[in-house]
Every structure is written in C-alpha cells, then in structure tokens.
Amino acid sequence: QLQLVERGGGLVQPGGSLRLSCVVSGTTSRNYTIGWFRQAPGKDRQGVSCISSSDGKPKYAESVKGRFTIARDNAKNTVYLQMNSLKPEDTAVYYCAGRGIVVSPWRCLGKNEYDFWGQGTQVTVSS
C-alpha cells in the first residue's frame, strides 16, 4: 500500500516556476507508477504527467508539454514535477497518485489507473 505526500504548492505570478514533490512510502519495490493530476474548481480531475520505473519515460498532457518536467529520485522515493512558464489556467489543486505496478505510458494519464492518492496541494498562478 502506497502513501503519498505532496509538497511545494503556492502562489506564483504568470511566467513563474514551482516544483512539486511527491514523497512515496509504504513499499520497498521501485516498480510503481506515479501520476500527477490537477483539478480546478468545477472541472474534472485531469492527468498532467506520469512516470513509471520500467524505463522512466515520462508522459505529458498536451497542455503542459514543454513547460512541465517530471522526474523521479529512487534513492529518495520522491517524484518531482517541475513547472515552468506557469499560466493562470494552471491554477488547480495538484495531486499525485500511485499504483504498485508499472502502468503503460499509453494509460498512465488516466485517473482510474491509480489506487492511491495524496491529499493535494494548491497551485495558484495569479498577478
């Protein structure tokens, strides 16, 4: 069973940067997949980025490609989401989600692929 804790949200001006962290515990295996999702008020939760341990190749939603970077540090059991060139439309609660197996990159942006969720962290992009 995975436990996930997000850190790093906050208020940032448009064009600024933030780095979110997802600390993973509850497993000694590295064969798990982590996804980052976000949910704005009144909208459905959407996949932002994901990465598994099989080959470490990341997957990104079109809306964040070229601006967001996902990376995992297995020694620290942490997955990061570096967010650059932030826009007001990036404002949302960001969640990390985990599943204790390798999920195909073709599916890992789907919220139904995940069994475990963090509590979420607010990201607000505003001047």
XYZ file of C-alpha atoms in Angstrom:
127
model
C 0.000 0.000 0.000
C 1.433 3.326 -1.062
C 1.302 6.513 0.979
C 1.806 9.731 -0.929
C 2.505 13.218 0.385
C 2.660 16.238 -1.913
C 4.677 19.342 -1.115
C 5.551 22.558 -2.866
C 2.355 24.301 -3.882
C 1.817 28.017 -3.517
C 1.133 31.331 -5.217
C 3.224 32.330 -8.217
C 2.998 35.035 -10.859
C 2.361 34.158 -14.501
C 5.583 33.070 -16.150
C 6.996 31.855 -12.857
C 8.039 28.400 -11.690
C 7.199 25.952 -8.930
C 8.445 22.476 -8.090
C 6.094 19.956 -6.554
C 7.295 16.884 -4.698
C 5.526 13.589 -4.103
C 7.134 11.540 -1.360
C 6.279 7.851 -1.660
C 6.280 5.405 1.250
C 4.769 2.045 2.098
C 6.704 -0.006 -0.400
C 10.231 -1.327 -0.829
C 9.651 -2.011 -4.512
C 10.561 0.513 -7.163
C 8.094 -0.975 -9.618
C 5.398 1.584 -9.174
C 3.920 4.311 -11.304
C 3.299 7.875 -10.196
C 0.970 10.278 -11.912
C 0.386 13.960 -11.340
C -3.172 15.196 -11.722
C -4.881 18.507 -11.226
C -8.394 19.647 -10.542
C -9.653 23.185 -10.988
C -12.931 24.324 -9.366
C -15.913 22.918 -11.226
C -13.775 20.797 -13.515
C -12.897 17.139 -13.743
C -9.571 15.852 -12.471
C -7.143 15.638 -15.372
C -3.827 13.912 -15.888
C -0.801 16.174 -16.160
C 2.173 13.842 -16.250
C 3.213 10.341 -15.223
C 6.259 8.160 -14.955
C 6.900 4.517 -14.164
C 10.018 2.670 -13.135
C 10.201 0.382 -16.171
C 12.065 2.778 -18.416
C 11.460 6.100 -16.750
C 9.981 7.610 -19.895
C 7.605 10.377 -18.928
C 4.227 11.143 -20.381
C 2.721 14.638 -20.528
C -0.636 16.162 -21.280
C -0.549 18.366 -24.364
C -1.387 21.432 -22.298
C 1.863 21.185 -20.304
C 4.340 19.788 -22.825
C 7.494 21.857 -22.999
C 6.705 23.605 -19.700
C 6.474 20.814 -17.098
C 9.057 18.138 -16.355
C 8.524 15.020 -14.251
C 11.453 13.226 -12.668
C 11.923 10.560 -10.046
C 14.666 10.139 -7.474
C 14.501 6.492 -6.444
C 17.047 6.976 -3.663
C 14.696 9.470 -2.027
C 11.452 7.747 -3.077
C 10.352 11.068 -4.472
C 8.805 12.141 -7.746
C 9.079 15.785 -8.745
C 7.009 17.946 -11.058
C 8.947 20.997 -12.204
C 6.519 23.563 -13.570
C 7.876 26.464 -15.628
C 6.224 29.250 -17.609
C 3.140 28.921 -15.467
C -0.143 30.320 -16.725
C -3.317 31.316 -14.859
C -5.031 28.299 -16.376
C -2.594 26.054 -14.494
C -4.302 27.087 -11.261
C -5.678 23.971 -9.565
C -5.224 21.536 -6.734
C -2.454 19.180 -7.770
C -2.484 15.559 -6.673
C -0.001 12.769 -7.013
C -1.359 9.283 -7.473
C 0.302 5.901 -7.258
C -0.131 2.356 -8.343
C 2.081 -0.513 -7.238
C 2.772 -1.823 -10.730
C 4.170 -0.479 -13.986
C 1.387 1.214 -15.942
C 1.788 1.620 -19.679
C 2.612 5.170 -20.826
C -0.461 4.924 -23.034
C -2.654 4.641 -19.968
C -0.842 6.357 -17.142
C -2.607 9.711 -17.548
C -5.937 8.056 -16.736
C -7.095 8.709 -13.185
C -8.799 5.309 -12.966
C -5.417 3.588 -13.259
C -4.463 4.596 -9.721
C -5.287 3.119 -6.347
C -3.622 5.613 -4.022
C -3.823 9.390 -3.843
C -2.158 12.158 -1.907
C -4.045 14.919 -0.147
C -3.359 17.530 -2.826
C -1.557 20.852 -2.869
C -2.910 24.162 -4.142
C -1.150 25.913 -7.012
C -2.354 29.418 -7.814
C -0.983 31.380 -10.757
C -2.006 34.997 -10.495
C -0.576 38.503 -10.664
